[in-house]
Short mmCIF file of C-alpha atoms and ligand atoms in Angstrom, two decimals:
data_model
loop_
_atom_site.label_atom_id
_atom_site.label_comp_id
_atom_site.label_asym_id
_atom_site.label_seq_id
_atom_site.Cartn_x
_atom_site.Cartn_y
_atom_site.Cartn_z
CA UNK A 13 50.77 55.36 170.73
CA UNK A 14 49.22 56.67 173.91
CA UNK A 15 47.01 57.88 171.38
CA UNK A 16 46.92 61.65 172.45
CA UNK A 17 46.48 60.54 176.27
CA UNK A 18 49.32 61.56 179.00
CA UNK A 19 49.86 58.58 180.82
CA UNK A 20 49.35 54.50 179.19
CA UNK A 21 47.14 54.27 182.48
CA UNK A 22 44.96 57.25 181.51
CA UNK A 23 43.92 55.73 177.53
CA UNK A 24 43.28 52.43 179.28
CA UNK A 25 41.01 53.41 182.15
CA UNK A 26 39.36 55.62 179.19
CA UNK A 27 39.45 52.41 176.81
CA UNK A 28 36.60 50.44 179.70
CA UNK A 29 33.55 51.14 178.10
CA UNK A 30 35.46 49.66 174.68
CA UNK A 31 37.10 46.25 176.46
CA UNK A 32 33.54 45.75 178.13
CA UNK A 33 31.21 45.60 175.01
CA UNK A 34 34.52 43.61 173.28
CA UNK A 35 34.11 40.94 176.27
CA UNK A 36 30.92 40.82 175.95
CA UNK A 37 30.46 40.85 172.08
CA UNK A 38 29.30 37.45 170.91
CA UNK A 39 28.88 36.21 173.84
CA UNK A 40 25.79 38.07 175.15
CA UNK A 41 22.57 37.56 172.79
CA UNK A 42 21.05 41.11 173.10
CA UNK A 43 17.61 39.82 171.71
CA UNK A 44 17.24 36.60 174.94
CA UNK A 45 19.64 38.08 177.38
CA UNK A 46 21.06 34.93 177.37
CA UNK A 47 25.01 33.99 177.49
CA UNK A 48 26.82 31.38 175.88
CA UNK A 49 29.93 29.89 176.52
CA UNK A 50 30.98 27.37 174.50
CA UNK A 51 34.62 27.77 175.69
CA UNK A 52 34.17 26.85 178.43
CA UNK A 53 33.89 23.42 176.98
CA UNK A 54 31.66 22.05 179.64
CA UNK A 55 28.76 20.13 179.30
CA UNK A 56 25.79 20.51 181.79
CA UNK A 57 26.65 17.56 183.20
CA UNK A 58 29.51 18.31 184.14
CA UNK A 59 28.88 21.18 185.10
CA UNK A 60 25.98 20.04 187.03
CA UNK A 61 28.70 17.65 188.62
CA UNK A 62 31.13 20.93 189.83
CA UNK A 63 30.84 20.92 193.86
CA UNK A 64 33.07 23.61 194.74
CA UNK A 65 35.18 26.66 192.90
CA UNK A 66 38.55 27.73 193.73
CA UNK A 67 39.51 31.22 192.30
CA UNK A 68 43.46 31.18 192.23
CA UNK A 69 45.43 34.49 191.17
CA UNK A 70 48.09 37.14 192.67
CA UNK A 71 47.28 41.05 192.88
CA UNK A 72 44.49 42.87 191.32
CA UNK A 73 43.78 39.67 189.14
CA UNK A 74 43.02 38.27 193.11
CA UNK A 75 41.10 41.30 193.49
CA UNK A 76 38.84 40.81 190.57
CA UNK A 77 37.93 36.97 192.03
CA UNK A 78 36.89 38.41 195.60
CA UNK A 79 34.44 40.19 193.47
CA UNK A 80 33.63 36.55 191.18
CA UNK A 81 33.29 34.79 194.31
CA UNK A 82 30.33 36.97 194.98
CA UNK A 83 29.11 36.81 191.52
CA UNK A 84 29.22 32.91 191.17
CA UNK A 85 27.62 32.44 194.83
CA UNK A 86 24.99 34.18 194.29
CA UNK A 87 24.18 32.81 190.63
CA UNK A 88 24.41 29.70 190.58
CA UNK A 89 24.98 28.36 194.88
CA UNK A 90 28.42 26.67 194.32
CA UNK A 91 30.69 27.33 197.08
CA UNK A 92 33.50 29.47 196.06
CA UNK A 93 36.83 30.00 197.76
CA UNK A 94 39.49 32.73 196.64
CA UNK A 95 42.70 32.61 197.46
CA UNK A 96 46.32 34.42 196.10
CA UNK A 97 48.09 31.75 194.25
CA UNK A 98 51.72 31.95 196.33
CA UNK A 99 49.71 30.51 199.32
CA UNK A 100 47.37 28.10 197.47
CA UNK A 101 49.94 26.36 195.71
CA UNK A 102 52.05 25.48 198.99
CA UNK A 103 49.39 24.22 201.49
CA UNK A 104 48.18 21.12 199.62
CA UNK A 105 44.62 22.50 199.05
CA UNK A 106 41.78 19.92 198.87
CA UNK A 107 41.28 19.72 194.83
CA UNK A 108 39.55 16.97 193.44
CA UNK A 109 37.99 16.48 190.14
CA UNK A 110 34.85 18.29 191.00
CA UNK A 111 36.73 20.84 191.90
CA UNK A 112 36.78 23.87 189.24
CA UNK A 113 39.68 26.25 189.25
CA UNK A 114 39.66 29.07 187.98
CA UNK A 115 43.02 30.97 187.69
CA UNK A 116 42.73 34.76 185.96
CA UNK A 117 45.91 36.68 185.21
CA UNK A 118 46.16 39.47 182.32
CA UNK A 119 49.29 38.66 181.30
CA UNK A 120 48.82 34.94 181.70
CA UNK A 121 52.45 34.59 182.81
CA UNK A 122 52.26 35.17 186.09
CA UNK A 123 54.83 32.22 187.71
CA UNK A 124 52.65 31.66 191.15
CA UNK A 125 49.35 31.41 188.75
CA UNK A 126 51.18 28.95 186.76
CA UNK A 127 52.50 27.09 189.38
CA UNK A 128 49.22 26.89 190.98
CA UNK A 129 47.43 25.93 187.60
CA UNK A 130 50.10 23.15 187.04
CA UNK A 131 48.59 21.89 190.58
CA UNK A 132 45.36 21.94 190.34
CA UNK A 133 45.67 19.81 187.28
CA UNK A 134 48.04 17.74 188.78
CA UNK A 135 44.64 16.62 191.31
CA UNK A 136 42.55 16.63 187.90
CA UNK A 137 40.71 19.50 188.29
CA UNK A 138 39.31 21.14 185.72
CA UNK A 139 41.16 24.56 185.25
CA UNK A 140 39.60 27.46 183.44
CA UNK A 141 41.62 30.36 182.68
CA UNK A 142 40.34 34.62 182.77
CA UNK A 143 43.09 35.69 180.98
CA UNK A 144 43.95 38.81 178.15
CA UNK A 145 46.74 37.36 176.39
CA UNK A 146 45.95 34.85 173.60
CA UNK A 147 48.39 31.59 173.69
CA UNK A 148 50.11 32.92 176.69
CA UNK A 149 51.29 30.40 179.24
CA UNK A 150 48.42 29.89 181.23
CA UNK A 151 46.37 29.94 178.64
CA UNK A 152 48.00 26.77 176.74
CA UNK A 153 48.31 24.89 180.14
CA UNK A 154 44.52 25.68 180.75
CA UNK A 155 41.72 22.90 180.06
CA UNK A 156 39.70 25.93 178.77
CA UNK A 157 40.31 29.79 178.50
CA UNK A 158 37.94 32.71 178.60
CA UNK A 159 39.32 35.45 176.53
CA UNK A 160 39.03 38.91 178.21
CA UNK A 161 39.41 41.29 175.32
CA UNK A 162 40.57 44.37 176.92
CA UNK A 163 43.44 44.93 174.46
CA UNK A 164 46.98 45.06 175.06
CA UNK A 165 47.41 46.58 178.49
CA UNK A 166 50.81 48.55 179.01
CA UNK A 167 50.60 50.76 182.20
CA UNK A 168 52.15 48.54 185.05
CA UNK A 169 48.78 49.31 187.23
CA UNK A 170 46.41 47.68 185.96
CA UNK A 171 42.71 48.74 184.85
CA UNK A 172 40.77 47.76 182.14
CA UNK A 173 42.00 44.09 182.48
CA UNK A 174 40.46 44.32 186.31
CA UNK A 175 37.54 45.65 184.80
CA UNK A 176 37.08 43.09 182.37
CA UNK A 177 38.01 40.18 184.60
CA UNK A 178 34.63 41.25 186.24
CA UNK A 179 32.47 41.21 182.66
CA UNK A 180 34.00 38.10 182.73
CA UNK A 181 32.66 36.63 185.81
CA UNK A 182 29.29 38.45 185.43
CA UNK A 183 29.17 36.33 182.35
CA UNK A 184 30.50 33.21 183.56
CA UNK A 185 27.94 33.93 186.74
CA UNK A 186 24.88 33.96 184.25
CA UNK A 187 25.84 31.19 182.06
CA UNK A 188 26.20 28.93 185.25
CA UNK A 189 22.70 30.12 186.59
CA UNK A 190 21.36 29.57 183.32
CA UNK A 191 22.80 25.67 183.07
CA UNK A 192 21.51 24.89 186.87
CA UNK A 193 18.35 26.78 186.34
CA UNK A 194 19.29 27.98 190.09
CA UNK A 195 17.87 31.31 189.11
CA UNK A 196 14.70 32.31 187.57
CA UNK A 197 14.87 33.38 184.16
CA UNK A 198 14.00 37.00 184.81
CA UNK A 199 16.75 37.12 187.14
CA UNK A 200 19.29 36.19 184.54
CA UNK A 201 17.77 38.34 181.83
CA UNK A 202 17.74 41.42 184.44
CA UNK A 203 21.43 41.09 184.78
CA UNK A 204 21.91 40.61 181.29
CA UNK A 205 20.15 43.39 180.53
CA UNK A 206 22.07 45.66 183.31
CA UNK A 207 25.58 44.44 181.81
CA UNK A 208 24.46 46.22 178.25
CA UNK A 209 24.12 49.39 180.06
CA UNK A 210 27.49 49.15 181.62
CA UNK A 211 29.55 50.74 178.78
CA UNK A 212 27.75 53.76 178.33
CA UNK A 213 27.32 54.30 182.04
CA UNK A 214 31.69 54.44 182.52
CA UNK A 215 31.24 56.76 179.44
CA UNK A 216 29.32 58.73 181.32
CA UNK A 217 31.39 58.30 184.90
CA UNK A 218 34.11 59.76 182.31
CA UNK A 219 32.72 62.72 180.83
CA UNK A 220 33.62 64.64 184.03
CA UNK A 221 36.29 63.93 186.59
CA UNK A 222 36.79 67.09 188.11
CA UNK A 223 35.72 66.41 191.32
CA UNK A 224 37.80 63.30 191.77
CA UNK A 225 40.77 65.19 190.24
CA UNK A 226 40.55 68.11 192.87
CA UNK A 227 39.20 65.29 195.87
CA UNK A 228 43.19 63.42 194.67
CA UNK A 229 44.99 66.00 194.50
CA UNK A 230 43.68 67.38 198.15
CA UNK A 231 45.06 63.31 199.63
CA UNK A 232 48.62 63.63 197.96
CA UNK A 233 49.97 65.46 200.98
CA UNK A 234 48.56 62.63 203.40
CA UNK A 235 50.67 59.62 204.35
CA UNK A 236 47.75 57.61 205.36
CA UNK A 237 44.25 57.01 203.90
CA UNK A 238 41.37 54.12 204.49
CA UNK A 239 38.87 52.42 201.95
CA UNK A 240 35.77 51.31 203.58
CA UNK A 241 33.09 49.20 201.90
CA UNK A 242 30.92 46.08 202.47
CA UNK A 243 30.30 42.92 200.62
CA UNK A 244 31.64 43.56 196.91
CA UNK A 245 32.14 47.12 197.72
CA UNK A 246 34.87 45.58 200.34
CA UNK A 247 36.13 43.87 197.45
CA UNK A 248 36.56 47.40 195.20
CA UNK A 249 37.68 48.82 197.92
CA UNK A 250 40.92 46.82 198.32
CA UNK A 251 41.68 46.98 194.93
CA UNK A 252 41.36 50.79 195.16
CA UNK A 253 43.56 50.65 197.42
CA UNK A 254 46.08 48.47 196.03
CA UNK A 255 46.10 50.77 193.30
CA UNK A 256 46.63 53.69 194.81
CA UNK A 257 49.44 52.83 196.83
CA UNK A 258 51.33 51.06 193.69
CA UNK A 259 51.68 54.54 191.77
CA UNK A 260 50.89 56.98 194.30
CA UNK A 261 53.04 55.52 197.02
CA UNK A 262 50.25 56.58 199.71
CA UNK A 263 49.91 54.45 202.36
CA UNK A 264 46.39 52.79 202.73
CA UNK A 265 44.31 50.21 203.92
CA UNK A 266 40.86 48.40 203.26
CA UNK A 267 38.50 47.30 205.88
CA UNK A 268 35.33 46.09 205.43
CA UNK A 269 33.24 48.64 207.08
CA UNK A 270 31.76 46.61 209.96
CA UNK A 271 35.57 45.45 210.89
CA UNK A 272 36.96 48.91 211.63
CA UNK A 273 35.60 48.87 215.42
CA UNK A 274 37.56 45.69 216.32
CA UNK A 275 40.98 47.42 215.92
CA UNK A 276 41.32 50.03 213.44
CA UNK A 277 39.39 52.73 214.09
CA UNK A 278 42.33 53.33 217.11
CA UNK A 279 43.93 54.81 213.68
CA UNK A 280 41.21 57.16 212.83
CA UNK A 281 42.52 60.39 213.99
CA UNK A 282 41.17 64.00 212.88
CA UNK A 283 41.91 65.05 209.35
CA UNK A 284 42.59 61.14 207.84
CA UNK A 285 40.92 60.86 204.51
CA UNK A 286 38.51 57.97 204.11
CA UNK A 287 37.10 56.47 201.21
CA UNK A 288 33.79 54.84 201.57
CA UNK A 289 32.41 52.66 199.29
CA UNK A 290 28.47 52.33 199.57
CA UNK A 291 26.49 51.23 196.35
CA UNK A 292 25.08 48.54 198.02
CA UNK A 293 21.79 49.72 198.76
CA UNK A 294 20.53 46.44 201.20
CA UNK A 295 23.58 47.59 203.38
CA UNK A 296 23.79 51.25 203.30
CA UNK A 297 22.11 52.30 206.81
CA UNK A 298 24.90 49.59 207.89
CA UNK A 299 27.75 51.42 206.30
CA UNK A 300 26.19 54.71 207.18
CA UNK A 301 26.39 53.55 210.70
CA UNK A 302 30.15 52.76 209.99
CA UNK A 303 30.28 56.75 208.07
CA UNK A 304 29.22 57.74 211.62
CA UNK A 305 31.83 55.99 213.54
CA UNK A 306 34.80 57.29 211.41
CA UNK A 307 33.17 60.81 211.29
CA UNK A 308 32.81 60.95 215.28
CA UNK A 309 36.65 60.66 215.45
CA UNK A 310 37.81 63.28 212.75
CA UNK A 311 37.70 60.93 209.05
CA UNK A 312 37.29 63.33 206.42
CA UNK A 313 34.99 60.88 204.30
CA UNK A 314 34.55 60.60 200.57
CA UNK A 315 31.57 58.67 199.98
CA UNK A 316 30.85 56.93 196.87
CA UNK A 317 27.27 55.90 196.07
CA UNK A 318 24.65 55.00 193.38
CA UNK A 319 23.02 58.41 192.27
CA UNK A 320 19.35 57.73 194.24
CA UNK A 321 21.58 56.98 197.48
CA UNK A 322 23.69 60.32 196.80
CA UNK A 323 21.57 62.29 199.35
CA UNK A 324 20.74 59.85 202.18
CA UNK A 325 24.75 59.18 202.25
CA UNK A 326 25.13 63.06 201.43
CA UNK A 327 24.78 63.72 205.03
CA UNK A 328 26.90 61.26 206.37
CA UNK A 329 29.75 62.21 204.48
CA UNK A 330 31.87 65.35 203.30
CA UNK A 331 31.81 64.89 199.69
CA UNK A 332 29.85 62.08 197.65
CA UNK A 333 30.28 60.81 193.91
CA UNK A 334 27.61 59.57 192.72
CA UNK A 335 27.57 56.14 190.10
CA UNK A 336 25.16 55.51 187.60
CA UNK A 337 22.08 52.76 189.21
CA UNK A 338 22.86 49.11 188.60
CA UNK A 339 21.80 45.71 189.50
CA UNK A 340 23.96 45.42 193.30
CA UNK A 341 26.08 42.47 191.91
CA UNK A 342 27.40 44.31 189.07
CA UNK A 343 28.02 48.05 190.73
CA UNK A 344 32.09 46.54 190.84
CA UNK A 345 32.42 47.55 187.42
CA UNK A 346 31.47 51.06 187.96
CA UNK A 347 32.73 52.00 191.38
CA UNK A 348 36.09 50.97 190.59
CA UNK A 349 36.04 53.85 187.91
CA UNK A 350 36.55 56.56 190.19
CA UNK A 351 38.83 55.02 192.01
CA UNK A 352 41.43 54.53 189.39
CA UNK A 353 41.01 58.12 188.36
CA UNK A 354 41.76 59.15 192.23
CA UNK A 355 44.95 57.19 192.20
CA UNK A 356 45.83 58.34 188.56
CA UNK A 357 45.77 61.94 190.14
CA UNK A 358 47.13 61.47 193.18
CA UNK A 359 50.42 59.93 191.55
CA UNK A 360 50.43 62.24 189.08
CA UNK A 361 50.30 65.37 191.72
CA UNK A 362 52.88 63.67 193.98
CA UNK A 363 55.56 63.62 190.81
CA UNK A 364 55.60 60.13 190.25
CA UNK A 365 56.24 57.92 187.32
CA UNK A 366 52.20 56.80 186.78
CA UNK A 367 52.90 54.29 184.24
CA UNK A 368 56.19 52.93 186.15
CA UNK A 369 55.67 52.73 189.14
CA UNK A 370 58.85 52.15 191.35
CA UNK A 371 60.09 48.73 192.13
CA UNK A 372 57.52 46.60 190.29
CA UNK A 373 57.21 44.74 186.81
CA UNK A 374 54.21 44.43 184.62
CA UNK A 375 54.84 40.39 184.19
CA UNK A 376 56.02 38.70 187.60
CA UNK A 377 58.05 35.67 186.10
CA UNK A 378 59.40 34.88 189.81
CA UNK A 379 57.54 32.97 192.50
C1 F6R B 26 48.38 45.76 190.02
C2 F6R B 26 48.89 44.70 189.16
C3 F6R B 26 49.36 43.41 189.75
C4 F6R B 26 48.92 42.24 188.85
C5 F6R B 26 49.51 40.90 189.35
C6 F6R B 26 49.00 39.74 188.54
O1 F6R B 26 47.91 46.83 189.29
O2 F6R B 26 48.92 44.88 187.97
O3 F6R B 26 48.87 43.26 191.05
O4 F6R B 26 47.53 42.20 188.86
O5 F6R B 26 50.90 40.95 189.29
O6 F6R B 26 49.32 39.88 187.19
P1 F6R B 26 48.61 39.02 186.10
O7 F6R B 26 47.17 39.41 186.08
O8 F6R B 26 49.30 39.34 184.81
O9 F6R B 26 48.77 37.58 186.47
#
């Protein structure tokens, strides 16, 4: 069943480029780059009549809004507020009916996302739920359920439903920017376009890992390691590092980049791998600025760009991976890649159990 793969974890970060053209099968029309949506069931008007998003879920599912917040911002100007759902559901956030929440969870029985769907409706909100299982919980409580069709998913850390979570708000993101014509056409077409060439370009992230095996394999004797990143690459990076200390049992931290010098750089001492995240080419003297300041007090840095930013951040940093060019909203998808494969290795070097990791549960039924 693990279909000639070691580890559950392995097939399924090797099963992305499958669960993204699934997700976005039928939904994408390759000859208009358009999207449609009609699950959503949402007219224009009302969605013309939404004034603000919340994006409610717990763990990487959390993770995978930070990134949608960005996405639906930018596309179509509503503003959007994230939050885990075991602190949304107990501080009487301001819902109202124009208010649309959208809860994701893979398993879709996650008890704090329920709870916090079961609110939201309670203030008539219109709730939308990102989840992978079909007539799960939060799906049947939903008004109306995107479907992201990543396959079962059986490794407790979770992958290719984070990955598709993203499809699904890259979709979502269009679709909305399409209905409030808030973005020119050739806007939405170019990211259209960019999300058919996602597939092949994990393929290709895939074909050879060796670097990222050896770079993993060099951080399982450390006890400490930083992610650094801005804007959505702040957002990979904490879910890179979620994941690597759930099965590699490393301890780490993520900081966007331009936070480290009010406080945490004091833990930057010589020797302490660093991860930085810097695909976003607008803010990559920034970050390189941020390279410099870790560097200066002894990081070791593993830098992880696009492929054209390879060699201005080649000399910034001590080792660089370089991602296949996409649009900068959509380079989530792809940098989060490597990042699995780095925590895959690093667990499996340091002995653990990858797929089971200690003290946790693939379905969290408590609150
Ligand atoms: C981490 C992980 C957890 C889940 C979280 C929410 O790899 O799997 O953080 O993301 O427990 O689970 P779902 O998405 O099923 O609601």
């Amino acid at each position: 069943e693990k279909a000639g793969y070691d580890h559950f974890m392995l097939k399924e970060i090797y099963e992305q480029p499958k669960a993204y053209r699934d997700t976005m099968l039928g939904r994408i029309n390759t000859e208009s780059l358009t999207v449609s949506l009609p699950e959503l069931k949402l007219t224009k008007e009302k969605i013309a009549a939404i004034r603000k998003v919340h994006i409610v879920a717990c763990g990487t599912a959390y993770h995978a809004g930070l990134v949608g917040k960005t996405v639906i911002e930018t596309s179509a100007r509503i503003p959007v507020e994230v939050e885990v759902a075991s602190e949304y559901r107990y501080r009487s956030p301001l819902i109202t009916p124009e208010t649309l929440v959208i809860v994701v969870s893979q398993s879709g029985e996650t008890a704090d996302t329920l709870a916090a769907l079961r609110e939201a409706k309670k203030h008539g909100a219109h709730v939308l739920a990102i989840t992978n299982v079909v007539g799960s919980s939060v799906a049947r409580e939903a008004d109306s359920v995107m479907l992201t069709l990543a396959g079962p998913e059986i490794a407790v850390a979770s992958t290719k439903a984070y990955s598709s979570q993203l499809i699904a708000f890259f979709l979502l993101g269009v679709y909305l920017a399409e209905t409030l014509s808030t973005q020119e056409q050739a806007w939405t077409k170019s990211i259209v376009a960019a999300m058919l060439s996602l597939p092949e370009q994990v393929e290709s992230i895939l074909e050879n890992t060796d670097a990222l095996r050896t770079y993993a394999e060099s951080i399982a004797e450390h006890e400490h390691l930083f992610f650094i990143g801005r804007g959505v690459d702040y957002a990979v990076a904490q879910e890179g590092s979620l994941k690597l200390k759930e099965i590699s049992y490393i301890h780490s931290e993520a900081y966007a980049a331009g936070e480290l010098k009010h406080g945490t750089l004091a833990l930057i001492e010589d020797g302490i791998p660093v991860i930085a995240l810097a695909t976003q080419n607008a803010l990559l003297e920034k970050t390189v600025s941020n390279i410099k300041e870790v560097k200066a007090r002894g990081g070791e840095i593993f830098g992880i760009s696009d492929v054209n930013e390879v060699k201005a951040l080649g000399k910034a940093v001590d080792e660089v991976f370089g991602i296949p060019a996409t649009n900068a909203l959509l380079t989530p998808a792809l940098s989060v890649v490597p990042l699995q494969i780095i925590s895959y290795y690093a667990s499996l070097a340091r002995g653990n159990d990858v797929d089971k990791p200690r003290n946790l549960a693939k379905s969290v039924t408590v609150e």
